[in-house]
């Protein structure tokens, strides 16, 4: 069984219209899930996977390029725009170019902290989440690579990664706390340094994935490329140290490997697996992580179970977890079957593991 194909087919049965994928029309979960389909289409050439992605694009983009559901209210809202960049590359249709331009325009007045870091949402003053790096930069880097405004998009991408790295890194480890806020009223932020209290597995997973995505898209001579590569290499080295050697997975609070109550998070673990695999395939690291990758995929498989109808179900992840105020809040947050982020992350990881080579 190919886990990627079985999971994709499960998703198409459960959500014949991709716009029905939780949690609302036009948001990051659809974009994240559909990129798994894009990668699977690129590897298999099966038209049903391309059609599934294009159905979403056609449903949301009008002939004049306006996007149903898009507001630019948050980085989460921007992420699905990355799929429209792909649709423009596929079709060359002017409406998709206009739609991409509309998403790009949301950055023109997007709120920032005093250091230039994007707020996670316009309604979250001062708050930078590591999740937001993936949400905003999946679009921005691709817009620069394939649509226009290349130099500015790449420079902003590097700038955002460097800002969040400087604000959120823990003890020169390459591991990042879940967020930073310069707003003293933010309940989860430390009064000493503005940081979140813990290193959340999935949050760090979003950051890990965007590092390899950015490096795969930006030319080596891009200013700041080396700083992004340094972040990835530090992160990979630390993730190897905190991988559970028995299960091959990573813990909900990543660096608390021996703290009571911690558990293996499927979503973040799949994101890390994808990152290691793509880093290896793209030459961002050598073979020193081959065993990490092997163990990681074996661990992910234990969290994916077929039901009697032949559908693949993904276990042990949280659904839509924001920044929490303490370790206890992270480990006691409700776990779900088929949490939307975990399902998409497993699709990304399984495509990467089951097929050679990953396009930008």
Coordinates of C-alpha atoms in Angstrom, one line a residue:
X1 CA 0.0 0.0 0.0
X2 CA 1.2 3.5 -0.8
X3 CA 0.1 5.6 2.1
X4 CA 0.1 8.8 0.0
X5 CA -2.3 7.4 -2.6
X6 CA -4.6 5.7 -0.1
X7 CA -4.8 8.9 1.9
X8 CA -5.5 11.1 -1.1
X9 CA -8.2 8.7 -2.3
X10 CA -9.7 8.8 1.2
X11 CA -9.8 12.5 1.1
X12 CA -11.5 12.7 -2.3
X13 CA -14.2 10.3 -1.0
X14 CA -14.8 12.2 2.2
X15 CA -14.6 15.6 0.6
X16 CA -15.6 15.4 -3.1
X17 CA -15.5 19.2 -3.1
X18 CA -12.1 20.2 -1.6
X19 CA -13.7 23.4 -0.4
X20 CA -15.5 21.3 2.2
X21 CA -12.2 20.4 3.9
X22 CA -12.3 21.8 7.5
X23 CA -12.4 24.3 9.0
X24 CA -13.8 27.0 6.7
X25 CA -13.9 27.9 3.0
X26 CA -10.6 29.5 1.9
X27 CA -8.1 29.1 4.6
X28 CA -4.7 27.4 5.3
X29 CA -6.0 23.9 5.7
X30 CA -7.3 23.6 2.1
X31 CA -4.0 25.1 0.8
X32 CA -1.9 22.7 2.9
X33 CA -3.9 19.7 1.9
X34 CA -4.0 20.6 -1.8
X35 CA -0.3 21.0 -1.9
X36 CA -0.1 17.3 -1.0
X37 CA -2.3 16.6 -4.0
X38 CA -0.1 18.8 -6.2
X39 CA 3.0 16.9 -5.2
X40 CA 1.2 13.6 -5.8
X41 CA 0.0 14.7 -9.2
X42 CA 3.5 15.7 -10.1
X43 CA 4.8 12.2 -9.2
X44 CA 2.0 10.1 -10.6
X45 CA 0.6 12.2 -13.5
X46 CA -2.9 11.1 -12.4
X47 CA -5.4 13.7 -13.8
X48 CA -7.9 13.2 -10.9
X49 CA -5.4 14.8 -8.5
X50 CA -4.9 17.8 -10.7
X51 CA -8.6 18.1 -11.3
X52 CA -9.2 18.1 -7.5
X53 CA -6.9 21.0 -7.0
X54 CA -8.2 22.9 -10.0
X55 CA -11.8 22.5 -8.8
X56 CA -10.9 24.4 -5.7
X57 CA -9.2 27.2 -7.7
X58 CA -12.1 27.4 -10.1
X59 CA -14.6 27.6 -7.3
X60 CA -12.8 30.6 -5.7
X61 CA -11.5 32.7 -8.6
X62 CA -13.9 34.6 -10.7
X63 CA -13.2 35.7 -14.3
X64 CA -12.1 39.1 -13.1
X65 CA -9.5 37.6 -10.7
X66 CA -11.5 38.3 -7.5
X67 CA -11.2 35.5 -4.9
X68 CA -14.2 34.3 -3.0
X69 CA -13.5 34.1 0.7
X70 CA -10.1 35.9 0.6
X71 CA -9.8 38.9 3.0
X72 CA -6.0 39.2 3.8
X73 CA -7.0 39.3 7.5
X74 CA -4.3 37.0 8.6
X75 CA -1.3 35.0 7.4
X76 CA -3.6 31.9 7.6
X77 CA -5.9 33.6 5.1
X78 CA -2.9 34.3 2.7
X79 CA -1.6 30.7 2.6
X80 CA -4.1 29.2 0.2
X81 CA -3.0 31.8 -2.3
X82 CA 0.1 29.7 -2.9
X83 CA -2.2 27.2 -4.7
X84 CA -3.3 29.9 -7.1
X85 CA 0.3 30.5 -8.0
X86 CA 0.5 26.9 -9.1
X87 CA -2.8 27.2 -11.0
X88 CA -1.4 30.2 -12.8
X89 CA 1.7 28.2 -13.8
X90 CA -0.5 25.3 -14.9
X91 CA -3.0 27.3 -17.0
X92 CA -1.4 30.7 -17.8
X93 CA -4.9 32.2 -17.3
X94 CA -4.9 35.9 -16.6
X95 CA -7.6 35.6 -13.9
X96 CA -5.1 33.6 -11.8
X97 CA -2.4 36.2 -12.4
X98 CA -4.9 38.9 -11.2
X99 CA -5.8 36.7 -8.2
X100 CA -2.2 36.2 -7.2
X101 CA -1.6 40.0 -7.5
X102 CA -4.6 40.6 -5.2
X103 CA -3.1 38.3 -2.5
X104 CA 0.3 40.0 -3.0
X105 CA -1.3 43.4 -2.4
X106 CA -2.5 42.2 1.0
X107 CA 1.1 42.6 2.2
X108 CA 1.2 46.3 1.3
X109 CA -0.6 47.4 4.5
X110 CA -0.1 44.2 6.5
X111 CA 0.7 45.1 10.2
X112 CA 4.2 44.6 11.6
X113 CA 6.0 44.8 14.8
X114 CA 8.7 47.5 15.4
X115 CA 11.4 45.1 14.0
X116 CA 9.3 44.5 10.8
X117 CA 7.9 41.0 11.8
X118 CA 4.4 40.3 10.5
X119 CA 1.6 39.9 13.0
X120 CA 0.0 36.5 12.7
X121 CA -3.3 38.3 12.2
X122 CA -4.5 41.8 11.9
X123 CA -6.6 41.1 15.1
X124 CA -3.5 39.9 17.1
X125 CA -1.5 43.1 17.8
X126 CA 2.2 42.4 18.3
X127 CA 1.9 38.6 18.0
X128 CA 4.3 36.7 15.7
X129 CA 3.7 32.9 15.5
X130 CA 6.2 30.5 14.0
X131 CA 3.2 29.0 12.2
X132 CA 2.8 32.3 10.3
X133 CA 6.2 31.9 8.6
X134 CA 4.7 29.0 6.6
X135 CA 1.4 30.6 6.1
X136 CA 2.8 33.8 4.6
X137 CA 5.9 32.7 2.9
X138 CA 4.5 29.7 1.1
X139 CA 2.7 32.3 -1.0
X140 CA 5.3 35.1 -1.0
X141 CA 8.3 33.0 -2.1
X142 CA 6.3 31.4 -4.9
X143 CA 4.9 34.7 -6.1
X144 CA 8.5 36.0 -6.3
X145 CA 9.7 32.8 -8.0
X146 CA 6.9 32.5 -10.6
X147 CA 4.8 35.6 -10.9
X148 CA 6.9 38.8 -10.3
X149 CA 8.5 41.2 -7.8
X150 CA 11.2 38.6 -7.3
X151 CA 13.9 40.6 -5.5
X152 CA 11.4 42.2 -3.0
X153 CA 9.6 38.9 -2.3
X154 CA 12.8 37.0 -1.6
X155 CA 14.2 39.8 0.5
X156 CA 11.0 39.9 2.6
X157 CA 11.1 36.1 2.9
X158 CA 14.6 36.1 4.3
X159 CA 13.8 39.1 6.6
X160 CA 10.8 37.4 8.2
X161 CA 12.7 34.1 8.8
X162 CA 15.6 36.0 10.4
X163 CA 13.3 38.1 12.6
X164 CA 11.4 35.2 14.0
X165 CA 14.6 33.1 14.4
X166 CA 16.2 36.0 16.4
X167 CA 13.1 36.5 18.6
X168 CA 12.1 32.8 19.2
X169 CA 15.3 30.6 19.2
X170 CA 15.9 28.8 22.5
X171 CA 19.5 28.8 23.8
X172 CA 21.3 28.7 20.4
X173 CA 19.6 25.3 19.7
X174 CA 17.8 26.1 16.4
X175 CA 14.6 25.1 18.2
X176 CA 12.0 27.9 18.2
X177 CA 9.4 28.8 20.9
X178 CA 5.9 28.9 19.5
X179 CA 5.7 32.7 19.3
X180 CA 6.8 36.1 20.3
X181 CA 4.8 39.2 21.2
X182 CA 5.8 42.8 21.8
X183 CA 2.3 43.5 23.1
X184 CA 2.5 43.4 27.0
X185 CA -1.2 42.4 27.1
X186 CA -0.6 39.1 25.3
X187 CA -1.5 36.4 27.9
X188 CA 0.9 33.7 26.7
X189 CA 4.0 36.0 26.3
X190 CA 6.7 36.1 29.0
X191 CA 7.0 39.4 30.7
X192 CA 10.7 39.1 30.5
X193 CA 11.3 38.5 26.8
X194 CA 7.9 38.3 25.1
X195 CA 8.3 34.7 24.2
X196 CA 5.8 31.8 24.4
X197 CA 6.5 29.3 27.1
X198 CA 7.0 26.2 25.1
X199 CA 8.3 24.7 21.8
X200 CA 5.2 23.2 20.2
X201 CA 5.7 20.3 17.8
X202 CA 3.4 21.3 15.0
X203 CA 4.4 25.0 15.3
X204 CA 8.0 24.0 14.9
X205 CA 6.9 21.7 12.0
X206 CA 5.5 24.7 10.1
X207 CA 8.8 26.5 10.5
X208 CA 10.8 23.4 9.5
X209 CA 8.8 22.9 6.3
X210 CA 9.0 26.5 5.2
X211 CA 12.8 26.5 5.5
X212 CA 13.2 23.7 3.0
X213 CA 10.5 25.1 0.7
X214 CA 12.2 28.5 0.6
X215 CA 15.7 27.0 0.0
X216 CA 14.3 24.9 -2.8
X217 CA 12.9 28.0 -4.5
X218 CA 15.5 30.6 -4.0
X219 CA 18.7 30.6 -6.1
X220 CA 21.9 29.9 -4.1
X221 CA 23.1 33.5 -4.8
X222 CA 20.0 35.1 -3.2
X223 CA 21.1 37.5 -0.4
X224 CA 20.4 35.9 2.9
X225 CA 20.3 32.3 1.5
X226 CA 23.1 31.2 3.8
X227 CA 21.2 32.5 6.9
X228 CA 18.2 30.4 6.0
X229 CA 20.4 27.3 5.3
X230 CA 22.1 27.8 8.7
X231 CA 18.7 27.8 10.4
X232 CA 17.7 24.6 8.7
X233 CA 21.0 22.8 9.5
X234 CA 20.8 23.9 13.2
X235 CA 17.2 22.7 13.4
X236 CA 17.9 19.3 11.8
X237 CA 20.7 18.6 14.2
X238 CA 18.6 19.5 17.2
X239 CA 15.6 17.5 16.0
X240 CA 17.7 14.4 15.6
X241 CA 18.6 14.7 19.3
X242 CA 15.0 15.0 20.5
X243 CA 13.5 12.3 18.2
X244 CA 12.1 9.4 20.4
X245 CA 14.5 6.5 19.4
X246 CA 11.8 3.9 20.2
X247 CA 8.9 5.3 18.2
X248 CA 10.7 7.5 15.7
X249 CA 8.3 10.3 16.5
X250 CA 8.6 13.7 18.2
X251 CA 6.8 14.9 21.3
X252 CA 4.0 17.4 21.6
X253 CA 6.3 19.7 23.5
X254 CA 9.4 19.0 21.5
X255 CA 12.3 19.4 23.9
X256 CA 10.6 17.9 27.0
X257 CA 11.3 14.3 26.1
X258 CA 11.3 13.1 29.7
X259 CA 8.5 15.3 31.2
X260 CA 5.5 13.4 32.5
X261 CA 2.4 13.6 30.3
X262 CA 4.1 14.4 27.1
X263 CA 3.0 12.4 24.0
X264 CA 3.9 11.8 20.4
X265 CA 2.3 14.3 18.0
X266 CA 1.6 12.9 14.6
X267 CA 1.2 16.3 12.9
X268 CA 4.5 17.8 13.8
X269 CA 6.3 14.5 13.4
X270 CA 5.1 14.2 9.8
X271 CA 6.2 17.8 9.2
X272 CA 9.6 17.0 10.5
X273 CA 9.8 13.8 8.4
X274 CA 8.9 15.8 5.3
X275 CA 11.6 18.4 6.1
X276 CA 14.4 15.8 6.7
X277 CA 13.4 13.9 3.5
X278 CA 13.3 17.0 1.3
X279 CA 16.5 18.4 2.8
X280 CA 18.2 15.1 1.9
X281 CA 16.7 15.0 -1.6
X282 CA 17.7 18.6 -2.3
X283 CA 21.3 18.2 -0.9
X284 CA 20.8 20.5 2.1
X285 CA 22.2 17.7 4.3
X286 CA 24.1 14.5 3.8
X287 CA 23.3 10.9 4.7
X288 CA 23.7 11.6 8.5
X289 CA 19.9 11.7 8.9
X290 CA 19.0 8.6 6.9
X291 CA 18.2 6.6 10.1
X292 CA 16.1 9.6 11.5
X293 CA 14.1 9.5 8.3
X294 CA 13.6 5.7 8.3
X295 CA 12.5 5.7 11.9
X296 CA 10.3 8.7 11.4
X297 CA 8.3 7.1 8.5
X298 CA 7.9 3.8 10.5
X299 CA 6.6 5.8 13.4
X300 CA 4.1 7.7 11.2
X301 CA 2.8 4.5 9.8
X302 CA 1.8 3.4 13.3
X303 CA -0.5 6.4 13.5
X304 CA -2.3 5.6 10.2
X305 CA -4.9 2.9 10.3
X306 CA -7.3 1.6 7.6
X307 CA -11.0 1.3 8.5
X308 CA -13.4 -1.3 7.2
X309 CA -14.3 0.9 4.2
X310 CA -10.6 1.1 3.2
X311 CA -10.2 4.7 4.3
X312 CA -7.0 5.8 6.0
X313 CA -7.4 7.5 9.4
X314 CA -4.7 9.5 11.1
X315 CA -4.5 9.4 14.9
X316 CA -3.0 11.5 17.7
X317 CA -2.8 15.1 16.8
X318 CA -4.6 18.3 17.9
X319 CA -6.9 20.2 15.6
X320 CA -6.3 24.0 15.3
X321 CA -4.1 24.6 18.3
X322 CA -3.1 28.2 18.9
X323 CA -0.4 29.4 21.3
X324 CA -1.0 28.1 24.8
X325 CA -0.1 29.6 28.2
X326 CA 1.7 26.6 29.7
X327 CA 3.1 23.1 29.2
X328 CA 0.0 21.6 30.8
X329 CA -2.3 23.3 28.3
X330 CA -0.3 21.8 25.4
X331 CA -0.3 18.3 26.6
X332 CA -3.9 18.3 27.7
X333 CA -5.3 19.8 24.6
X334 CA -7.8 17.5 23.0
X335 CA -6.4 15.0 20.5
X336 CA -8.5 14.1 17.4
X337 CA -8.7 11.5 14.8
X338 CA -8.1 13.0 11.3
X339 CA -7.1 16.5 12.6
X340 CA -7.0 18.6 9.5
X341 CA -3.3 19.6 9.9
X342 CA -2.1 16.1 10.6
X343 CA -3.9 14.6 7.7
X344 CA -2.3 17.0 5.3
X345 CA 1.1 16.7 6.9
X346 CA 1.0 12.9 6.6
X347 CA 0.1 13.3 2.9
X348 CA 3.1 15.6 2.3
X349 CA 5.4 13.3 4.2
X350 CA 4.2 10.1 2.5
X351 CA 4.5 11.5 -1.0
X352 CA 8.1 12.6 -0.1
X353 CA 8.9 9.1 1.2
X354 CA 7.3 7.1 -1.5
X355 CA 8.5 9.0 -4.6
X356 CA 11.9 10.3 -5.5
X357 CA 12.5 14.0 -5.8
X358 CA 10.4 16.9 -4.6
X359 CA 9.7 19.9 -6.9
X360 CA 9.7 23.4 -5.6

